[in-house]
Structures are given as C-alpha cells and as structure tokens.
PDB file of C-alpha atoms and ligand atoms in Angstrom:
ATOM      1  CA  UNK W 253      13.343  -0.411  21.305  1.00  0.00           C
ATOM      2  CA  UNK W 254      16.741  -0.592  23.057  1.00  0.00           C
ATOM      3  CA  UNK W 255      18.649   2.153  21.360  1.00  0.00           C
ATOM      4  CA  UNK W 256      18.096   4.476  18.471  1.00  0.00           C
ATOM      5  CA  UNK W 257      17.890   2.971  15.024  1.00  0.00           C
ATOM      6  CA  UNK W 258      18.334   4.867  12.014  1.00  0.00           C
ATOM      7  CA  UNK W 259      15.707   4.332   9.206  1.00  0.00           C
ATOM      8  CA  UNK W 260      14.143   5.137   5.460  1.00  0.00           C
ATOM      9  CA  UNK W 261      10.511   5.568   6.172  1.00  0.00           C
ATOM     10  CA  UNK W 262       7.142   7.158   4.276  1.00  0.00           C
ATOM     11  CA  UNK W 263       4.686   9.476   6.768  1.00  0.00           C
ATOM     12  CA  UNK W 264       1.558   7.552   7.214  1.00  0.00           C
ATOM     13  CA  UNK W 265      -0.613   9.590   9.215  1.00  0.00           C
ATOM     14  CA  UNK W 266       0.312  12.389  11.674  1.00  0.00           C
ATOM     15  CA  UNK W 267      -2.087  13.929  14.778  1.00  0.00           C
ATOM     16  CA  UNK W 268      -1.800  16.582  16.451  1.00  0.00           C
ATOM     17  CA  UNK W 269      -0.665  16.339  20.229  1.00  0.00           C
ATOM     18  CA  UNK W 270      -1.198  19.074  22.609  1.00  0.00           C
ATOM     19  CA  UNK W 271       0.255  22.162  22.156  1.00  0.00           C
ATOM     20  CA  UNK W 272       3.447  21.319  20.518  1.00  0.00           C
ATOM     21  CA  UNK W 273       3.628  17.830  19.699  1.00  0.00           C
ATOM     22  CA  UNK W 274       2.626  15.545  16.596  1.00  0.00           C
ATOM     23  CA  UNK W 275       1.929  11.496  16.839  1.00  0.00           C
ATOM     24  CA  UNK W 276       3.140  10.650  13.875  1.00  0.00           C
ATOM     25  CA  UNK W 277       2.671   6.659  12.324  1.00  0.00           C
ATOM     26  CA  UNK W 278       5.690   5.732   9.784  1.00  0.00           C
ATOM     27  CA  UNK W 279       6.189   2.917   7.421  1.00  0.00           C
ATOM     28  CA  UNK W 280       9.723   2.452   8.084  1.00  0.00           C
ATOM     29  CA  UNK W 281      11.879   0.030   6.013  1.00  0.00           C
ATOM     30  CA  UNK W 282      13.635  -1.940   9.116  1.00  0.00           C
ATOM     31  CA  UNK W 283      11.020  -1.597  11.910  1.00  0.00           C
ATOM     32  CA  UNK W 284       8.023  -1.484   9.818  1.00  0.00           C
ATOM     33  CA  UNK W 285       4.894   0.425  11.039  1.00  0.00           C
ATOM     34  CA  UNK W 286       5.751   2.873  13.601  1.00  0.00           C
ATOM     35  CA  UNK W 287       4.225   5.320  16.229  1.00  0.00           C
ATOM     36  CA  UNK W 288       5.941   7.982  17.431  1.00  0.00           C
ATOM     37  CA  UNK W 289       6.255  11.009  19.226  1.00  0.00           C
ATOM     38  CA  UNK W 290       7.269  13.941  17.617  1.00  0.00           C
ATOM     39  CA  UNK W 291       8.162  16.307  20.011  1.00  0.00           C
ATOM     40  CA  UNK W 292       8.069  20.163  18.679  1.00  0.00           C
ATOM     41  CA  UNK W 293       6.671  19.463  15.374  1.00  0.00           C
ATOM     42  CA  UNK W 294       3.643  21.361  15.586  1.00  0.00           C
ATOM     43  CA  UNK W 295       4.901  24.467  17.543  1.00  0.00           C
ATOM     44  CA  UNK W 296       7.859  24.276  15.146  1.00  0.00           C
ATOM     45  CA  UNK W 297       7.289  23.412  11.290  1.00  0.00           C
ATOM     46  CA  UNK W 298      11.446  23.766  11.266  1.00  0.00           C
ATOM     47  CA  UNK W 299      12.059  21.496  13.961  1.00  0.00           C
ATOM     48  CA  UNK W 300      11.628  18.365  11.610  1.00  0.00           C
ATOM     49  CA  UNK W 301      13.070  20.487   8.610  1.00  0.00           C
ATOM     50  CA  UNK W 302       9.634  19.861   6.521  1.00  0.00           C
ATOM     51  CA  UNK W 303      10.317  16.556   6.314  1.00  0.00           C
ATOM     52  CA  UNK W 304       7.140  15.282   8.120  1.00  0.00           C
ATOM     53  CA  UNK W 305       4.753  15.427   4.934  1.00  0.00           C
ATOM     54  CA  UNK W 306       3.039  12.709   3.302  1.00  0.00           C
ATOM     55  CA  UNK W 307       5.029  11.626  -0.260  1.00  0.00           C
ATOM     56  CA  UNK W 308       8.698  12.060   1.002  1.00  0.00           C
ATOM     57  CA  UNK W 309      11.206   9.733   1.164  1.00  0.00           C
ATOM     58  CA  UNK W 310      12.498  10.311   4.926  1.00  0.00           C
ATOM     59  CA  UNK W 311      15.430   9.661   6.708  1.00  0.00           C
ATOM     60  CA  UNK W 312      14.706   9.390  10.080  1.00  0.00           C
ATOM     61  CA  UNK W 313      15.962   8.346  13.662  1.00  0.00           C
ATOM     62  CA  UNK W 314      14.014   6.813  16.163  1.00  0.00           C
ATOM     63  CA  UNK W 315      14.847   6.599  19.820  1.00  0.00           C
ATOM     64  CA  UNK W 316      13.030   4.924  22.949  1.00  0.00           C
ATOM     65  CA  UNK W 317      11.000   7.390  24.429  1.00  0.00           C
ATOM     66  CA  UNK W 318       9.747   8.398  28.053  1.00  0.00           C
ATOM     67  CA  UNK W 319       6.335   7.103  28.001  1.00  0.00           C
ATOM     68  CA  UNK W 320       4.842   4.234  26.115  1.00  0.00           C
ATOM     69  CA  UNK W 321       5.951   5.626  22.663  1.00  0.00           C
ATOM     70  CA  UNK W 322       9.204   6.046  21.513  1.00  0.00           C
ATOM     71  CA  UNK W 323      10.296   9.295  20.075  1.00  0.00           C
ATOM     72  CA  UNK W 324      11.326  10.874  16.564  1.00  0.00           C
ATOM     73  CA  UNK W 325      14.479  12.328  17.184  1.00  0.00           C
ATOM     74  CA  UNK W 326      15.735  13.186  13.859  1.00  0.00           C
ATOM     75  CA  UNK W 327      14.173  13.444  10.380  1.00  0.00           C
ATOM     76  CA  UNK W 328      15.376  14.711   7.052  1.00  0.00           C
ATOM     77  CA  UNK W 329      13.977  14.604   3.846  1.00  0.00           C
ATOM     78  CA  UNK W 330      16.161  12.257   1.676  1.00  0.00           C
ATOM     79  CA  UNK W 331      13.753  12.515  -1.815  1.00  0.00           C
ATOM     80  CA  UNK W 332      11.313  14.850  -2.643  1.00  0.00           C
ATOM     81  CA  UNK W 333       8.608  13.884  -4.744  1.00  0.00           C
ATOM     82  CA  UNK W 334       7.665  17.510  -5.831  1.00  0.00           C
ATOM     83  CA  UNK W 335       5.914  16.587  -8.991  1.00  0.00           C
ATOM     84  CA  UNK W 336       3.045  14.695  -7.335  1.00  0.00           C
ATOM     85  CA  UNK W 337       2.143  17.560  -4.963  1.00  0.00           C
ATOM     86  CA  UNK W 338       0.737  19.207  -7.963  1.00  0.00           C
ATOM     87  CA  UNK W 339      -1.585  16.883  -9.165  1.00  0.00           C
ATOM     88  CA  UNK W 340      -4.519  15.848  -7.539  1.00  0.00           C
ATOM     89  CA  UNK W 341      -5.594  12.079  -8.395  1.00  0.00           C
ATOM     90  CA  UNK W 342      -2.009  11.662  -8.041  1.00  0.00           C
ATOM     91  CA  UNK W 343      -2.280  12.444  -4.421  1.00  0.00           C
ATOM     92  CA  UNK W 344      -5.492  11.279  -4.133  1.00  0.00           C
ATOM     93  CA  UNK W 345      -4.034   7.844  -5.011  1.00  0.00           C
ATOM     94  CA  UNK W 346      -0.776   7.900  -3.293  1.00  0.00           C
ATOM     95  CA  UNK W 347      -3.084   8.862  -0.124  1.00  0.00           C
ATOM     96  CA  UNK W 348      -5.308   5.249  -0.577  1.00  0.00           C
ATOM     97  CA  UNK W 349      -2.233   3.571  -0.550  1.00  0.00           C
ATOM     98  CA  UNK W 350      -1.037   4.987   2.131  1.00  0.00           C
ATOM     99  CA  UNK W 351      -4.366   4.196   3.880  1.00  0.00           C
ATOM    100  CA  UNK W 352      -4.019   0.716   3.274  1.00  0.00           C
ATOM    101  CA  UNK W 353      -1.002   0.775   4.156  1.00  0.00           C
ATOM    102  CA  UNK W 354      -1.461   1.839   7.444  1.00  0.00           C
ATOM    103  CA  UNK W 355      -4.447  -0.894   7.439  1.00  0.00           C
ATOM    104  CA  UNK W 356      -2.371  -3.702   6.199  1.00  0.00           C
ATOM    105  CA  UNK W 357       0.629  -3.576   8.224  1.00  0.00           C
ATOM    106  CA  UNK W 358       0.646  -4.935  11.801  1.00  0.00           C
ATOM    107  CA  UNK W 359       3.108  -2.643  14.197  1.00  0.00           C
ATOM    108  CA  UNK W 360       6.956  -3.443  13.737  1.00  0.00           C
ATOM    109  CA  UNK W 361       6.492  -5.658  11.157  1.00  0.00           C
ATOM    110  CA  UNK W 362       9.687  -5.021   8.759  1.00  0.00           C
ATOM    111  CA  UNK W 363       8.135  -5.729   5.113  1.00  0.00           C
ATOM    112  CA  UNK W 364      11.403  -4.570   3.224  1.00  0.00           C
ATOM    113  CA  UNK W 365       9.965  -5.475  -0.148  1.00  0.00           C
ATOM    114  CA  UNK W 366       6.408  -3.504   0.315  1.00  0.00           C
ATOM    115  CA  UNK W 367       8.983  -0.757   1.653  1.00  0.00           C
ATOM    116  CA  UNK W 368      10.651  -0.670  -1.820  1.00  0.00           C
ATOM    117  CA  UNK W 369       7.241  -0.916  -3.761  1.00  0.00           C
ATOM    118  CA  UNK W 370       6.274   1.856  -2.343  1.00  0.00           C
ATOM    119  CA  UNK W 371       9.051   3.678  -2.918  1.00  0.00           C
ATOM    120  CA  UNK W 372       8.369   2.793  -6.510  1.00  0.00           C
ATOM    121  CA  UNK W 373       4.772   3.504  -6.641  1.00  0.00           C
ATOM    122  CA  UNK W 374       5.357   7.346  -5.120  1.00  0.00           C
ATOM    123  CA  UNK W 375       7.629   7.816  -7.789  1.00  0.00           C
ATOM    124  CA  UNK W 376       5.656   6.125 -10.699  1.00  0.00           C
ATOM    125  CA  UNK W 377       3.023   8.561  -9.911  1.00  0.00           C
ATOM    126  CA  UNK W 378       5.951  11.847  -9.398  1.00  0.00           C
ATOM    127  CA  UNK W 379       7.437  10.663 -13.116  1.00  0.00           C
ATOM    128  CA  UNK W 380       6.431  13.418 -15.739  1.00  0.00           C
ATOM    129  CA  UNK W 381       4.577  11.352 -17.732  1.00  0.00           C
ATOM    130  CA  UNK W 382       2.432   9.570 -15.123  1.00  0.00           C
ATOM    131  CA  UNK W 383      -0.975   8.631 -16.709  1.00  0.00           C
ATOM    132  CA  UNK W 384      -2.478   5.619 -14.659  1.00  0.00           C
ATOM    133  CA  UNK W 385      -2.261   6.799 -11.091  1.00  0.00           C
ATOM    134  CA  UNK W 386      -5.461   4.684 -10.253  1.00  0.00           C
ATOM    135  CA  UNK W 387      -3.658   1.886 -12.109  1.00  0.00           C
ATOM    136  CA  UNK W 388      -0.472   1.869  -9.908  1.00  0.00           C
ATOM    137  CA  UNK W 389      -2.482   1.779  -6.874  1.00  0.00           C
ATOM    138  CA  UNK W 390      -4.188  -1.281  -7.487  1.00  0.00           C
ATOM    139  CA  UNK W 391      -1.143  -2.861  -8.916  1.00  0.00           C
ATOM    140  CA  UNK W 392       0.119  -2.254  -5.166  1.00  0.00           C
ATOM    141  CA  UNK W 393      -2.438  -3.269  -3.701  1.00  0.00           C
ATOM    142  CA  UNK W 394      -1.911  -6.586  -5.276  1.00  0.00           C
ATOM    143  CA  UNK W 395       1.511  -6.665  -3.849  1.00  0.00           C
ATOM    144  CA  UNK W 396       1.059  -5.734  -0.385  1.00  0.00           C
ATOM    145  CA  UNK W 397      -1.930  -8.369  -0.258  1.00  0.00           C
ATOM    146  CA  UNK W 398       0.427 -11.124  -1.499  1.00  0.00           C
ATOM    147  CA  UNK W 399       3.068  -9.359   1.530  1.00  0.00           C
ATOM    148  CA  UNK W 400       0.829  -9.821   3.898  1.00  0.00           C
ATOM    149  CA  UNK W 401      -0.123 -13.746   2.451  1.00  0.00           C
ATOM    150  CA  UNK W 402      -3.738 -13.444   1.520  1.00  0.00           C
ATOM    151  CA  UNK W 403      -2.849 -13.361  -1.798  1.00  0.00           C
ATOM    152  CA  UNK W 404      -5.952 -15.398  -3.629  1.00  0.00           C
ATOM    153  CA  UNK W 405      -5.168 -18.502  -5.186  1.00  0.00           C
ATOM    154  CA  UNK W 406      -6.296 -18.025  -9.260  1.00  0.00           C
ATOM    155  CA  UNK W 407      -5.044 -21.410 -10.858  1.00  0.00           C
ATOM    156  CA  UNK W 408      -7.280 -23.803  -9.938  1.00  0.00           C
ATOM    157  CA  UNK W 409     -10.959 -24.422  -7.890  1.00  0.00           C
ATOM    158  CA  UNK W 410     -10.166 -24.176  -3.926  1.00  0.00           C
ATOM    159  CA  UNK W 411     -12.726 -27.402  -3.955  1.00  0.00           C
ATOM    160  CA  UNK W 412     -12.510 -29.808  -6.853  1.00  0.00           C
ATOM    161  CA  UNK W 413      -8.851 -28.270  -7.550  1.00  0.00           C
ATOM    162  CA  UNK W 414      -9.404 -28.092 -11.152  1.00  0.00           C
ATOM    163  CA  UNK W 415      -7.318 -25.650 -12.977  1.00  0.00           C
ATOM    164  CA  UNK W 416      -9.399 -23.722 -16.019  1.00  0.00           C
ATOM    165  CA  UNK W 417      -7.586 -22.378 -19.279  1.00  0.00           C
ATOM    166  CA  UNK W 418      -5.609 -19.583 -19.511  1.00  0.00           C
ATOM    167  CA  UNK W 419      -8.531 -18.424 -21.029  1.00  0.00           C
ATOM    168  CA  UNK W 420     -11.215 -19.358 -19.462  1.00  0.00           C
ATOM    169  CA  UNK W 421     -13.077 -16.748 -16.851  1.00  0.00           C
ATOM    170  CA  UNK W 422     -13.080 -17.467 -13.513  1.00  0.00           C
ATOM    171  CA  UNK W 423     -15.454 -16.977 -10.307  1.00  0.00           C
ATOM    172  CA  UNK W 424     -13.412 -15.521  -7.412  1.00  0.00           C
ATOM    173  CA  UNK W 425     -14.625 -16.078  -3.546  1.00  0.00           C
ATOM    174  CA  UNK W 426     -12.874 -13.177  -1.854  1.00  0.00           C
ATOM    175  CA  UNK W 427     -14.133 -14.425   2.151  1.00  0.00           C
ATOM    176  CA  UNK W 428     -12.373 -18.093   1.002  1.00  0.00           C
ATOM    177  CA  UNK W 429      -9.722 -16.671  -1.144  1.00  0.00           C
ATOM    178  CA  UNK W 430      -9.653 -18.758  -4.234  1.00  0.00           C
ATOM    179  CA  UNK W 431     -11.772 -19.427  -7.283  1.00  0.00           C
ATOM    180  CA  UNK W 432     -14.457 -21.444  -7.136  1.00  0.00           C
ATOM    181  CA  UNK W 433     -15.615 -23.426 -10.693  1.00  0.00           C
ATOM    182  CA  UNK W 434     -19.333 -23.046 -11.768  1.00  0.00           C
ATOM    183  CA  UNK W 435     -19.801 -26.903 -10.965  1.00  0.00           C
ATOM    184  CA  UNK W 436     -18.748 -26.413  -7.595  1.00  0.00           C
ATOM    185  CA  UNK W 437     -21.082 -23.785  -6.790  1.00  0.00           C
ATOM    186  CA  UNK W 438     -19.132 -20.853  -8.453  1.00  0.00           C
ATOM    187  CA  UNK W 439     -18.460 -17.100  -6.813  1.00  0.00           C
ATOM    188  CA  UNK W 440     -19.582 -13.801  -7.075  1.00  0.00           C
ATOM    189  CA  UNK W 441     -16.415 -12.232  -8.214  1.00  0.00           C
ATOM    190  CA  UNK W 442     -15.840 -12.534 -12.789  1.00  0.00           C
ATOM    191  CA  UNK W 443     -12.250 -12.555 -13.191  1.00  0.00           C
ATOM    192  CA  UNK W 444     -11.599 -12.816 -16.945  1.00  0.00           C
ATOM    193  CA  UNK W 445      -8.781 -15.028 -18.573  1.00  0.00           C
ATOM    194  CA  UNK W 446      -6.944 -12.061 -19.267  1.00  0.00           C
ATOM    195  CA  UNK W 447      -7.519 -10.343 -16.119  1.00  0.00           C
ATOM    196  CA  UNK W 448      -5.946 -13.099 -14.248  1.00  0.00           C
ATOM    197  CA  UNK W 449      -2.964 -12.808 -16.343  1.00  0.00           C
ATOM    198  CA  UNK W 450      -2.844  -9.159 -15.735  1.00  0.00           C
ATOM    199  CA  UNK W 451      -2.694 -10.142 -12.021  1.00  0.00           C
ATOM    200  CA  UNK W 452      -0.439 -12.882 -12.103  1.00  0.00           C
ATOM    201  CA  UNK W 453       1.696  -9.948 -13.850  1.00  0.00           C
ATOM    202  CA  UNK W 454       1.087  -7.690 -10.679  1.00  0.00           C
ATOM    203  CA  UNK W 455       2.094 -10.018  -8.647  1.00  0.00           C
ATOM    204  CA  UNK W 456       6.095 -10.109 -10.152  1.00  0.00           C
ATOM    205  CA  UNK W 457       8.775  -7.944 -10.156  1.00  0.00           C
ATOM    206  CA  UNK W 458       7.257  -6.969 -13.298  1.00  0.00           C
ATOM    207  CA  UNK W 459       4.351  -5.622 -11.361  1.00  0.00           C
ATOM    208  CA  UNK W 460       5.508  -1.693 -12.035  1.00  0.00           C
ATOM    209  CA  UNK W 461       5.667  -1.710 -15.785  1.00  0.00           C
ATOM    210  CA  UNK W 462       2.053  -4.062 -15.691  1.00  0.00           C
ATOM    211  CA  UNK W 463       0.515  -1.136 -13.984  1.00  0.00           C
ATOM    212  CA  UNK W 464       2.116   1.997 -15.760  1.00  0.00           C
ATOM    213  CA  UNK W 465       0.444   0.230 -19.358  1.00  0.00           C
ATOM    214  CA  UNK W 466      -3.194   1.449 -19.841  1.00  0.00           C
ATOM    215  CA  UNK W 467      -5.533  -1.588 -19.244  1.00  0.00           C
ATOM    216  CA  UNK W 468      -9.102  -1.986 -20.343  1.00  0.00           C
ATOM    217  CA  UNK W 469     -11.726  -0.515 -18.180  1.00  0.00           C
ATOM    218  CA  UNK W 470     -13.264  -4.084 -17.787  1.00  0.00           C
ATOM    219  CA  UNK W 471      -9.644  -5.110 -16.333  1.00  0.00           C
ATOM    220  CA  UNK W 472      -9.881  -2.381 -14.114  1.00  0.00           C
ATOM    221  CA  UNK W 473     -13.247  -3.350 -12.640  1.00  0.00           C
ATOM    222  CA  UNK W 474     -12.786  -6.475 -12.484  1.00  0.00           C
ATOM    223  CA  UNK W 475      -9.116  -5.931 -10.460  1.00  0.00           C
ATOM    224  CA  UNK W 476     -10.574  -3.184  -7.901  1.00  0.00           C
ATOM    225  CA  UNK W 477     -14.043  -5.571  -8.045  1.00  0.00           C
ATOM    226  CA  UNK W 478     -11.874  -8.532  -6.262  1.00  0.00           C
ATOM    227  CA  UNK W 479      -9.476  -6.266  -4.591  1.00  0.00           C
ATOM    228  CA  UNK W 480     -12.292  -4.507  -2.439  1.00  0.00           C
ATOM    229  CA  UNK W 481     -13.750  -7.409  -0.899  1.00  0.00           C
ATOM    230  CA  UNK W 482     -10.446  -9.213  -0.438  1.00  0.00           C
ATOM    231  CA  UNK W 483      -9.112  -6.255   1.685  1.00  0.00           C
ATOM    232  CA  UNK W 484     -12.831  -6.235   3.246  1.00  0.00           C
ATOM    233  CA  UNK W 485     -12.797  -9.830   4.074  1.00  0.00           C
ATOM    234  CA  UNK W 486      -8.833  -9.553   6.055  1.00  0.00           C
ATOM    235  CA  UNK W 487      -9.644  -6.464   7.543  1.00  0.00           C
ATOM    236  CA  UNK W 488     -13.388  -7.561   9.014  1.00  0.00           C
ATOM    237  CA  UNK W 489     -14.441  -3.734   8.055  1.00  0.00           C
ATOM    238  CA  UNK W 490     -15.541  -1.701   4.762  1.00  0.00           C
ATOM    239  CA  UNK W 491     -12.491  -0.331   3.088  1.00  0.00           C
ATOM    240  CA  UNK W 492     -13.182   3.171   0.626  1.00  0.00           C
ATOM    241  CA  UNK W 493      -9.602   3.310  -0.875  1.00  0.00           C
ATOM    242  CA  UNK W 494      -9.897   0.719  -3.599  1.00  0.00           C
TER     243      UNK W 494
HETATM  244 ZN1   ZN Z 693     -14.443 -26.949  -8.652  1.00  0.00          ZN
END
C-alpha cells in the first residue's frame, strides 16, 4: 500500500501481539480483507477509542507499515450495533459469519457488495424485533458464495442439462456444484421445489427480507444441508459455522 487509505470496515479477528500490540484482520469495503498492525491497542483499550470490537461499523485508516504489515493508524466507531451485544445467538451468528468471512475472502480482495450485506446482516440481527438470526446467516452465506462465484447451478442437470419443474425436488452435488437428475446418477444433497425458490430468493437483492420471514424447518435443513458441504468442498477443510 502506497499511502494511507481511508476505509468502512467490520473487525474480523484480532490477536494479541506482544506486550502492547494487537494483529487485527478487517473486512474493509475498498481493500477487502486486511491484516494489520495495531500498535497500542492492547496496552491501551483508549488508543483505538473502543472501536476494535467485533459488530461495529468502523471507520478506519490504514497506512503502510514498517515491517511486512501495514499499520492501523486511526479507527473510530462510525455505528454501534448495541442491541446485538445483548443477545447471544445473535452474536453467536454474527460471529459464523464473520468466520466465513474471514474464510471466504482472499487478502485485498474489494467485494463492495458482500461489504454492504454485511452491513445489512449485523443490523438485521441489532433490529428490535430480530427473530431468525440463524436464518440471516445462511441467507448470507448464500450471497457471499455467489461473491465469491461458486454459487451452484439449480436450474437444470450439470450432465444431461435438463431443467426439472419449479416443483420438482432436486439432487444437489456440492464437490461438482450443480444438480444432478436421478437418471443421471442423482446426488446426495434433497433440495425441494420450494427450497430452491427460497434460494433463488437469497440470491437477489431481495435476499434480506427472504431471510428475516420464518421458513420451514425442512427449508432450513435442507439450505444449511447444501450450504455445509459447498463451503467444505471450496475451502478443502470441515467448516463448523453453518
Ligand atoms: Zn441429467
């Protein structure tokens, strides 16, 4: 990084850095997925003004470093989400995300419009009346999969190409990322007709209000069911935040 650039971000993870410092890894909306130092932040809570917690909207400045990292120079809290902090699935949540986050993205990748879906999700789950926290996560989890282009392809076989009925259920085959029909072999994966739709509605700038309306509990299975090993599959490794 030449100069200092000034940036929205989310915490992802921070670690502790001999006696004073903090590494801290951001998801910042123009240089993507960050590490940096933070120099003071552990000796001094006051140094970043509070502002490096998980579930704040941050406004924070980033200039090239000494070493190998470049350094946090500034950092301000620009929205609190206050009302999440005192729920506990709600954090729970928010925290998966933030995991997979942190899996997902490759380092300064700007992904602007997982940036502002996140900002969405946090403050889904900090609205008053936030009921489907596990809900919203998935729902994001089906955007930052399309993002990141392994979105699976639901409207027809991968082999014969084929395309079933809206309501026909489907076999999904998360390692080859499409749907395979039951003469072609079929899947592992049950997808229902209307949990495809549900998906295909998860998928669109729609994707907020899809996931803030109670589903069945079959959708929900079956979404986290082909979620899991999708994630699994891209990231070569077991995943627990589905
Ligand atoms: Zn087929």
């Amino acid at each position: 990084m030449g100069s200092a650039e000034r940036t929205r971000a989310f915490l992802l993870r921070s670690v502790d850095f001999g006696e004073a410092d903090r590494i801290v890894t951001l998801f910042t909306e123009t240089v993507g997925k960050v590490s940096v130092m933070a120099r003071g932040a552990r000796s001094s809570r006051r140094r970043f003004g509070g502002a490096l917690e998980p579930f704040s909207l941050i406004d924070v400045e980033v200039a090239p470093g000494r070493g190998q990292l470049d350094r946090l120079s500034a950092a301000r809290i620009e929205r609190p989400f206050v009302r999440l902090l005192g729920r506990l699935t709600h954090m729970r949540e928010g925290g998966y995300a933030l995991e997979a986050i942190r899996a997902l993205l490759p380092e300064r990748q700007p992904e602007p419009r997982l940036f502002t879906a996140l900002i969405d999700f946090i403050g889904a789950l900090d609205a008053p009346e936030c009921a489907t926290p596990r809900q919203l996560k998935l729902g994001l989890l089906v955007q930052a999969i399309a993002v990141m282009g392994f979105a699976p392809q639901l409207d027809r076989c991968g082999v014969c190409k084929r395309a079933p009925t809206h309501e026909q259920a489907v076999q999904l085959h998360p390692a080859r990322g499409y749907i395979v029909c039951r003469s072609c072999g079929g899947a592992r994966v049950l997808l229902s007709g209307r949990t495809r739709a549900l998906w295909s509605g998860l998928t669109s700038e729609g994707w907020l209000l899809a996931a803030s309306t109670p589903w069945p509990d079959q959708q929900v299975a079956q979404v986290s069911d082909a979620l899991k090993p999708l994630l699994e599959c891209n990231l070569e490794r077991s995943v627990s935040f589905v």
